[in-house]
């Protein structure tokens, strides 16, 4: 079982990198699952719609964390844990670290409370590897700015909020370097993808030597 998550601020290029990694992994195994947070289940996608709807300007940070956590509790038990138990590789676009970065560092909610709520929601599940695509906030939001009218509720937060989120990610990564792979997201798509594959190959190699076939690189 291998659980890999992707993290990053808006516009960091997560989606592109995840798609390329999935192409590579699916060439190696038919037991690879991609999912996302918030969402990934029918209940989670309904919660996602509430969380990201720009109309919900009155949502408090406390309500926000509980909604993110409710979606997480569902996906962990309905999808992630069962697949991991069956030996699948599960890739998740965002996971609990998003809560620590956005609700903790971004909104300033106490990290101890968030960790407790998160542990309850996940039942103590943490990723084997978290890939963080690091980018300065201005560049990230500029990449997204092409369609500002489509920004979701989180993207529409003030620039200082996103700066705190980025600082939070870097602190989280520094506290647990064994789990985090921090990559400079200003590099080319191909270079970033090569760095991701090298690390994932290493991770899978440690678990299953069959997955280390260099010819597929
Ligand atoms: P995305 O999936 O398109 O990146 O959008 C999800 C948004 O929700 C993004 O702005 C990050 C935010 N988010 C949180 O604030 N806390 C969380 O726990 C998660 C999973 C996401």
PDB file of C-alpha atoms and ligand atoms in Angstrom:
ATOM      1  CA  UNK A   1       0.000   0.000   0.000  1.00  0.00           C
ATOM      2  CA  UNK A   2       1.277   3.405  -0.963  1.00  0.00           C
ATOM      3  CA  UNK A   3      -0.434   6.681  -0.266  1.00  0.00           C
ATOM      4  CA  UNK A   4       0.874   9.769  -2.058  1.00  0.00           C
ATOM      5  CA  UNK A   5      -0.570  13.267  -1.769  1.00  0.00           C
ATOM      6  CA  UNK A   6       0.003  16.474  -3.723  1.00  0.00           C
ATOM      7  CA  UNK A   7      -0.084  19.897  -2.115  1.00  0.00           C
ATOM      8  CA  UNK A   8       0.425  23.447  -3.317  1.00  0.00           C
ATOM      9  CA  UNK A   9      -1.078  26.902  -3.477  1.00  0.00           C
ATOM     10  CA  UNK A  10      -3.386  27.891  -6.302  1.00  0.00           C
ATOM     11  CA  UNK A  11      -1.747  27.803  -9.721  1.00  0.00           C
ATOM     12  CA  UNK A  12       1.186  25.613  -8.636  1.00  0.00           C
ATOM     13  CA  UNK A  13       0.669  23.117 -11.484  1.00  0.00           C
ATOM     14  CA  UNK A  14      -0.532  20.182  -9.375  1.00  0.00           C
ATOM     15  CA  UNK A  15      -3.112  19.028 -11.893  1.00  0.00           C
ATOM     16  CA  UNK A  16      -0.623  18.757 -14.755  1.00  0.00           C
ATOM     17  CA  UNK A  17       1.942  16.932 -12.642  1.00  0.00           C
ATOM     18  CA  UNK A  18      -0.616  14.524 -11.222  1.00  0.00           C
ATOM     19  CA  UNK A  19      -1.881  13.669 -14.713  1.00  0.00           C
ATOM     20  CA  UNK A  20       1.657  12.918 -15.926  1.00  0.00           C
ATOM     21  CA  UNK A  21       2.435  10.814 -12.860  1.00  0.00           C
ATOM     22  CA  UNK A  22      -0.806   8.879 -13.322  1.00  0.00           C
ATOM     23  CA  UNK A  23       0.119   8.103 -16.962  1.00  0.00           C
ATOM     24  CA  UNK A  24       3.456   6.741 -15.765  1.00  0.00           C
ATOM     25  CA  UNK A  25       2.016   4.756 -12.874  1.00  0.00           C
ATOM     26  CA  UNK A  26      -0.781   3.234 -14.948  1.00  0.00           C
ATOM     27  CA  UNK A  27       1.843   1.842 -17.319  1.00  0.00           C
ATOM     28  CA  UNK A  28       3.229  -0.065 -14.362  1.00  0.00           C
ATOM     29  CA  UNK A  29       0.185  -1.157 -12.434  1.00  0.00           C
ATOM     30  CA  UNK A  30      -3.567  -1.465 -12.913  1.00  0.00           C
ATOM     31  CA  UNK A  31      -4.069  -0.833  -9.228  1.00  0.00           C
ATOM     32  CA  UNK A  32      -3.578   2.909  -9.114  1.00  0.00           C
ATOM     33  CA  UNK A  33      -6.304   5.262  -7.972  1.00  0.00           C
ATOM     34  CA  UNK A  34      -6.497   9.033  -8.299  1.00  0.00           C
ATOM     35  CA  UNK A  35      -8.826  10.975  -6.081  1.00  0.00           C
ATOM     36  CA  UNK A  36      -9.126  14.476  -4.681  1.00  0.00           C
ATOM     37  CA  UNK A  37     -10.043  16.511  -1.647  1.00  0.00           C
ATOM     38  CA  UNK A  38     -12.447  17.931  -0.899  1.00  0.00           C
ATOM     39  CA  UNK A  39     -14.522  15.455  -2.888  1.00  0.00           C
ATOM     40  CA  UNK A  40     -13.775  12.027  -4.271  1.00  0.00           C
ATOM     41  CA  UNK A  41     -17.038  10.515  -3.026  1.00  0.00           C
ATOM     42  CA  UNK A  42     -20.656  11.406  -3.711  1.00  0.00           C
ATOM     43  CA  UNK A  43     -21.009  12.925  -0.230  1.00  0.00           C
ATOM     44  CA  UNK A  44     -17.620  14.625  -0.494  1.00  0.00           C
ATOM     45  CA  UNK A  45     -18.449  16.230  -3.838  1.00  0.00           C
ATOM     46  CA  UNK A  46     -21.664  17.655  -2.346  1.00  0.00           C
ATOM     47  CA  UNK A  47     -19.645  19.087   0.552  1.00  0.00           C
ATOM     48  CA  UNK A  48     -17.090  20.447  -1.956  1.00  0.00           C
ATOM     49  CA  UNK A  49     -19.830  22.380  -3.740  1.00  0.00           C
ATOM     50  CA  UNK A  50     -20.817  24.095  -0.457  1.00  0.00           C
ATOM     51  CA  UNK A  51     -17.201  24.788   0.523  1.00  0.00           C
ATOM     52  CA  UNK A  52     -16.098  26.317  -2.760  1.00  0.00           C
ATOM     53  CA  UNK A  53     -19.268  28.191  -3.750  1.00  0.00           C
ATOM     54  CA  UNK A  54     -18.315  31.915  -3.798  1.00  0.00           C
ATOM     55  CA  UNK A  55     -21.844  32.709  -2.615  1.00  0.00           C
ATOM     56  CA  UNK A  56     -21.013  31.353   0.867  1.00  0.00           C
ATOM     57  CA  UNK A  57     -19.118  34.445   2.022  1.00  0.00           C
ATOM     58  CA  UNK A  58     -20.482  34.155   5.582  1.00  0.00           C
ATOM     59  CA  UNK A  59     -18.862  30.733   6.213  1.00  0.00           C
ATOM     60  CA  UNK A  60     -16.765  30.834   9.382  1.00  0.00           C
ATOM     61  CA  UNK A  61     -13.294  29.221   9.515  1.00  0.00           C
ATOM     62  CA  UNK A  62     -14.645  26.818  12.174  1.00  0.00           C
ATOM     63  CA  UNK A  63     -17.491  25.665   9.931  1.00  0.00           C
ATOM     64  CA  UNK A  64     -15.013  25.403   7.073  1.00  0.00           C
ATOM     65  CA  UNK A  65     -12.651  23.046   8.916  1.00  0.00           C
ATOM     66  CA  UNK A  66     -15.516  20.820   9.982  1.00  0.00           C
ATOM     67  CA  UNK A  67     -16.844  20.587   6.429  1.00  0.00           C
ATOM     68  CA  UNK A  68     -13.398  19.784   5.004  1.00  0.00           C
ATOM     69  CA  UNK A  69     -13.003  17.199   7.762  1.00  0.00           C
ATOM     70  CA  UNK A  70     -16.418  15.655   7.118  1.00  0.00           C
ATOM     71  CA  UNK A  71     -15.517  15.149   3.462  1.00  0.00           C
ATOM     72  CA  UNK A  72     -12.173  13.689   4.564  1.00  0.00           C
ATOM     73  CA  UNK A  73     -13.733  11.274   7.063  1.00  0.00           C
ATOM     74  CA  UNK A  74     -15.918   9.960   4.244  1.00  0.00           C
ATOM     75  CA  UNK A  75     -13.218   9.531   1.606  1.00  0.00           C
ATOM     76  CA  UNK A  76     -10.776   7.874   3.999  1.00  0.00           C
ATOM     77  CA  UNK A  77     -13.276   5.179   4.975  1.00  0.00           C
ATOM     78  CA  UNK A  78     -15.133   4.801   1.682  1.00  0.00           C
ATOM     79  CA  UNK A  79     -12.194   4.915  -0.742  1.00  0.00           C
ATOM     80  CA  UNK A  80      -8.669   5.429   0.530  1.00  0.00           C
ATOM     81  CA  UNK A  81      -8.324   2.870   3.313  1.00  0.00           C
ATOM     82  CA  UNK A  82     -10.091   0.027   1.480  1.00  0.00           C
ATOM     83  CA  UNK A  83      -7.898   0.525  -1.604  1.00  0.00           C
ATOM     84  CA  UNK A  84      -4.701   0.751   0.415  1.00  0.00           C
ATOM     85  CA  UNK A  85      -5.677  -2.438   2.207  1.00  0.00           C
ATOM     86  CA  UNK A  86      -6.010  -4.159  -1.182  1.00  0.00           C
ATOM     87  CA  UNK A  87      -2.492  -3.041  -2.077  1.00  0.00           C
ATOM     88  CA  UNK A  88      -3.365  -0.165  -4.400  1.00  0.00           C
ATOM     89  CA  UNK A  89      -1.318   2.976  -4.943  1.00  0.00           C
ATOM     90  CA  UNK A  90      -3.598   5.879  -3.997  1.00  0.00           C
ATOM     91  CA  UNK A  91      -2.838   9.392  -5.206  1.00  0.00           C
ATOM     92  CA  UNK A  92      -4.799  12.195  -3.600  1.00  0.00           C
ATOM     93  CA  UNK A  93      -4.920  15.760  -4.896  1.00  0.00           C
ATOM     94  CA  UNK A  94      -4.719  17.526  -1.489  1.00  0.00           C
ATOM     95  CA  UNK A  95      -5.202  15.894   1.899  1.00  0.00           C
ATOM     96  CA  UNK A  96      -4.919  16.784   5.593  1.00  0.00           C
ATOM     97  CA  UNK A  97      -1.906  19.064   5.081  1.00  0.00           C
ATOM     98  CA  UNK A  98      -4.190  21.434   3.146  1.00  0.00           C
ATOM     99  CA  UNK A  99      -6.191  21.859   6.335  1.00  0.00           C
ATOM    100  CA  UNK A 100      -3.109  22.676   8.392  1.00  0.00           C
ATOM    101  CA  UNK A 101      -1.867  25.107   5.719  1.00  0.00           C
ATOM    102  CA  UNK A 102      -5.162  26.829   4.792  1.00  0.00           C
ATOM    103  CA  UNK A 103      -7.243  26.692   7.968  1.00  0.00           C
ATOM    104  CA  UNK A 104      -4.256  26.685  10.334  1.00  0.00           C
ATOM    105  CA  UNK A 105      -1.650  29.012   8.867  1.00  0.00           C
ATOM    106  CA  UNK A 106      -4.066  30.812   6.504  1.00  0.00           C
ATOM    107  CA  UNK A 107      -6.991  31.513   8.845  1.00  0.00           C
ATOM    108  CA  UNK A 108      -4.977  31.268  12.058  1.00  0.00           C
ATOM    109  CA  UNK A 109      -7.001  28.500  13.715  1.00  0.00           C
ATOM    110  CA  UNK A 110      -5.008  26.762  16.493  1.00  0.00           C
ATOM    111  CA  UNK A 111      -2.897  23.981  14.991  1.00  0.00           C
ATOM    112  CA  UNK A 112      -3.391  21.702  18.002  1.00  0.00           C
ATOM    113  CA  UNK A 113      -7.179  21.797  17.532  1.00  0.00           C
ATOM    114  CA  UNK A 114      -6.817  21.186  13.818  1.00  0.00           C
ATOM    115  CA  UNK A 115      -4.532  18.229  14.383  1.00  0.00           C
ATOM    116  CA  UNK A 116      -7.018  16.690  16.804  1.00  0.00           C
ATOM    117  CA  UNK A 117      -9.952  17.147  14.415  1.00  0.00           C
ATOM    118  CA  UNK A 118      -7.848  15.863  11.532  1.00  0.00           C
ATOM    119  CA  UNK A 119      -6.695  12.768  13.410  1.00  0.00           C
ATOM    120  CA  UNK A 120     -10.341  12.033  14.234  1.00  0.00           C
ATOM    121  CA  UNK A 121     -11.364  12.487  10.579  1.00  0.00           C
ATOM    122  CA  UNK A 122      -8.554  10.359   9.139  1.00  0.00           C
ATOM    123  CA  UNK A 123      -8.375   7.768  11.898  1.00  0.00           C
ATOM    124  CA  UNK A 124      -4.663   8.550  12.023  1.00  0.00           C
ATOM    125  CA  UNK A 125      -3.943   7.978   8.318  1.00  0.00           C
ATOM    126  CA  UNK A 126      -1.068  10.075   6.933  1.00  0.00           C
ATOM    127  CA  UNK A 127       0.550   9.852   3.489  1.00  0.00           C
ATOM    128  CA  UNK A 128       3.776   7.938   2.792  1.00  0.00           C
ATOM    129  CA  UNK A 129       4.879  10.797   0.566  1.00  0.00           C
ATOM    130  CA  UNK A 130       3.637  14.365   0.121  1.00  0.00           C
ATOM    131  CA  UNK A 131       4.758  16.211  -2.990  1.00  0.00           C
ATOM    132  CA  UNK A 132       4.637  19.962  -2.522  1.00  0.00           C
ATOM    133  CA  UNK A 133       4.952  22.230  -5.550  1.00  0.00           C
ATOM    134  CA  UNK A 134       6.321  25.489  -4.207  1.00  0.00           C
ATOM    135  CA  UNK A 135       5.564  28.727  -5.994  1.00  0.00           C
ATOM    136  CA  UNK A 136       5.379  32.369  -4.991  1.00  0.00           C
ATOM    137  CA  UNK A 137       1.816  33.527  -4.467  1.00  0.00           C
ATOM    138  CA  UNK A 138       1.846  36.298  -7.070  1.00  0.00           C
ATOM    139  CA  UNK A 139       2.918  33.896  -9.830  1.00  0.00           C
ATOM    140  CA  UNK A 140       0.380  31.288  -8.737  1.00  0.00           C
ATOM    141  CA  UNK A 141      -2.523  33.704  -8.670  1.00  0.00           C
ATOM    142  CA  UNK A 142      -1.400  35.248 -11.969  1.00  0.00           C
ATOM    143  CA  UNK A 143      -1.546  31.793 -13.552  1.00  0.00           C
ATOM    144  CA  UNK A 144      -5.120  31.518 -12.249  1.00  0.00           C
ATOM    145  CA  UNK A 145      -6.031  35.110 -13.097  1.00  0.00           C
ATOM    146  CA  UNK A 146      -7.032  34.288 -16.654  1.00  0.00           C
ATOM    147  CA  UNK A 147     -10.531  33.528 -15.384  1.00  0.00           C
ATOM    148  CA  UNK A 148     -11.026  35.480 -12.103  1.00  0.00           C
ATOM    149  CA  UNK A 149     -14.804  35.313 -12.476  1.00  0.00           C
ATOM    150  CA  UNK A 150     -14.485  31.540 -12.054  1.00  0.00           C
ATOM    151  CA  UNK A 151     -12.384  31.714  -8.879  1.00  0.00           C
ATOM    152  CA  UNK A 152     -13.737  29.563  -6.094  1.00  0.00           C
ATOM    153  CA  UNK A 153     -14.329  30.843  -2.554  1.00  0.00           C
ATOM    154  CA  UNK A 154     -10.841  29.833  -1.364  1.00  0.00           C
ATOM    155  CA  UNK A 155      -9.023  31.318  -4.358  1.00  0.00           C
ATOM    156  CA  UNK A 156     -10.831  34.614  -3.783  1.00  0.00           C
ATOM    157  CA  UNK A 157      -9.156  35.075  -0.352  1.00  0.00           C
ATOM    158  CA  UNK A 158      -6.764  38.025   0.054  1.00  0.00           C
ATOM    159  CA  UNK A 159      -3.187  37.686  -1.161  1.00  0.00           C
ATOM    160  CA  UNK A 160      -1.852  37.776   2.433  1.00  0.00           C
ATOM    161  CA  UNK A 161      -3.927  34.695   3.201  1.00  0.00           C
ATOM    162  CA  UNK A 162      -2.227  32.780   0.376  1.00  0.00           C
ATOM    163  CA  UNK A 163       1.189  34.008   1.549  1.00  0.00           C
ATOM    164  CA  UNK A 164       0.513  32.609   5.021  1.00  0.00           C
ATOM    165  CA  UNK A 165      -0.606  29.340   3.419  1.00  0.00           C
ATOM    166  CA  UNK A 166       2.660  29.090   1.495  1.00  0.00           C
ATOM    167  CA  UNK A 167       4.733  29.840   4.591  1.00  0.00           C
ATOM    168  CA  UNK A 168       2.704  27.195   6.411  1.00  0.00           C
ATOM    169  CA  UNK A 169       3.435  24.565   3.793  1.00  0.00           C
ATOM    170  CA  UNK A 170       7.147  25.299   3.967  1.00  0.00           C
ATOM    171  CA  UNK A 171       7.092  24.975   7.757  1.00  0.00           C
ATOM    172  CA  UNK A 172       5.172  21.716   7.653  1.00  0.00           C
ATOM    173  CA  UNK A 173       7.650  20.336   5.118  1.00  0.00           C
ATOM    174  CA  UNK A 174      10.635  21.448   7.187  1.00  0.00           C
ATOM    175  CA  UNK A 175       9.208  19.696  10.249  1.00  0.00           C
ATOM    176  CA  UNK A 176       8.903  16.369   8.446  1.00  0.00           C
ATOM    177  CA  UNK A 177      11.461  16.216   5.612  1.00  0.00           C
ATOM    178  CA  UNK A 178      11.215  12.419   5.381  1.00  0.00           C
ATOM    179  CA  UNK A 179       7.623  12.576   4.183  1.00  0.00           C
ATOM    180  CA  UNK A 180       7.741  15.780   2.111  1.00  0.00           C
ATOM    181  CA  UNK A 181       9.273  16.357  -1.298  1.00  0.00           C
ATOM    182  CA  UNK A 182       9.468  20.114  -1.906  1.00  0.00           C
ATOM    183  CA  UNK A 183       9.876  21.075  -5.559  1.00  0.00           C
ATOM    184  CA  UNK A 184      10.433  24.434  -7.194  1.00  0.00           C
ATOM    185  CA  UNK A 185       7.314  24.855  -9.324  1.00  0.00           C
ATOM    186  CA  UNK A 186       8.924  27.496 -11.545  1.00  0.00           C
ATOM    187  CA  UNK A 187      10.944  24.748 -13.254  1.00  0.00           C
ATOM    188  CA  UNK A 188       9.705  23.238 -16.517  1.00  0.00           C
ATOM    189  CA  UNK A 189       6.899  20.680 -16.421  1.00  0.00           C
ATOM    190  CA  UNK A 190       9.284  17.951 -17.622  1.00  0.00           C
ATOM    191  CA  UNK A 191      11.959  18.673 -15.020  1.00  0.00           C
ATOM    192  CA  UNK A 192       9.434  18.683 -12.183  1.00  0.00           C
ATOM    193  CA  UNK A 193       7.897  15.456 -13.425  1.00  0.00           C
ATOM    194  CA  UNK A 194      11.319  13.773 -13.586  1.00  0.00           C
ATOM    195  CA  UNK A 195      11.960  14.748  -9.963  1.00  0.00           C
ATOM    196  CA  UNK A 196       8.572  13.390  -8.916  1.00  0.00           C
ATOM    197  CA  UNK A 197       9.080  10.092 -10.764  1.00  0.00           C
ATOM    198  CA  UNK A 198      12.537   9.633  -9.283  1.00  0.00           C
ATOM    199  CA  UNK A 199      11.156   9.961  -5.764  1.00  0.00           C
ATOM    200  CA  UNK A 200       8.098   7.795  -6.424  1.00  0.00           C
ATOM    201  CA  UNK A 201      10.291   5.133  -8.029  1.00  0.00           C
ATOM    202  CA  UNK A 202      12.428   5.150  -4.893  1.00  0.00           C
ATOM    203  CA  UNK A 203       9.344   4.835  -2.694  1.00  0.00           C
ATOM    204  CA  UNK A 204       7.842   1.990  -4.718  1.00  0.00           C
ATOM    205  CA  UNK A 205      11.222   0.331  -5.076  1.00  0.00           C
ATOM    206  CA  UNK A 206      11.456   0.094  -1.322  1.00  0.00           C
ATOM    207  CA  UNK A 207       8.088  -1.646  -1.234  1.00  0.00           C
ATOM    208  CA  UNK A 208       8.040  -3.655  -4.443  1.00  0.00           C
ATOM    209  CA  UNK A 209      11.103  -4.270  -6.625  1.00  0.00           C
ATOM    210  CA  UNK A 210       8.866  -5.009  -9.680  1.00  0.00           C
ATOM    211  CA  UNK A 211       7.892  -1.371  -9.820  1.00  0.00           C
ATOM    212  CA  UNK A 212      11.395  -0.055 -10.425  1.00  0.00           C
ATOM    213  CA  UNK A 213      11.611  -0.808 -14.169  1.00  0.00           C
ATOM    214  CA  UNK A 214      13.791   1.984 -15.576  1.00  0.00           C
ATOM    215  CA  UNK A 215      12.710   1.283 -19.168  1.00  0.00           C
ATOM    216  CA  UNK A 216       9.395   2.992 -18.608  1.00  0.00           C
ATOM    217  CA  UNK A 217      10.954   6.261 -17.488  1.00  0.00           C
TER     218      UNK A 217
HETATM  219  P1  LIG B   1      -8.580  22.655  -5.537  1.00  0.00           P
HETATM  220  O1  LIG B   1      -8.887  21.233  -5.227  1.00  0.00           O
HETATM  221  O2  LIG B   1      -9.111  23.097  -6.841  1.00  0.00           O
HETATM  222  O3  LIG B   1      -7.171  23.025  -5.306  1.00  0.00           O
HETATM  223  O4  LIG B   1      -9.469  23.557  -4.522  1.00  0.00           O
HETATM  224  C1  LIG B   1      -9.631  23.230  -3.232  1.00  0.00           C
HETATM  225  C2  LIG B   1      -9.517  24.478  -2.389  1.00  0.00           C
HETATM  226  O5  LIG B   1      -9.824  24.131  -1.048  1.00  0.00           O
HETATM  227  C3  LIG B   1      -8.108  25.053  -2.385  1.00  0.00           C
HETATM  228  O6  LIG B   1      -8.188  26.449  -2.382  1.00  0.00           O
HETATM  229  C4  LIG B   1      -7.548  24.587  -1.070  1.00  0.00           C
HETATM  230  C5  LIG B   1      -8.758  24.486  -0.194  1.00  0.00           C
HETATM  231  N1  LIG B   1      -8.651  23.492   0.888  1.00  0.00           N
HETATM  232  C6  LIG B   1      -8.624  23.934   2.205  1.00  0.00           C
HETATM  233  O7  LIG B   1      -8.682  25.120   2.459  1.00  0.00           O
HETATM  234  N2  LIG B   1      -8.537  22.986   3.199  1.00  0.00           N
HETATM  235  C7  LIG B   1      -8.519  21.641   2.960  1.00  0.00           C
HETATM  236  O8  LIG B   1      -8.440  20.836   3.895  1.00  0.00           O
HETATM  237  C8  LIG B   1      -8.552  21.206   1.572  1.00  0.00           C
HETATM  238  C9  LIG B   1      -8.508  19.742   1.247  1.00  0.00           C
HETATM  239  C10 LIG B   1      -8.620  22.157   0.578  1.00  0.00           C
END
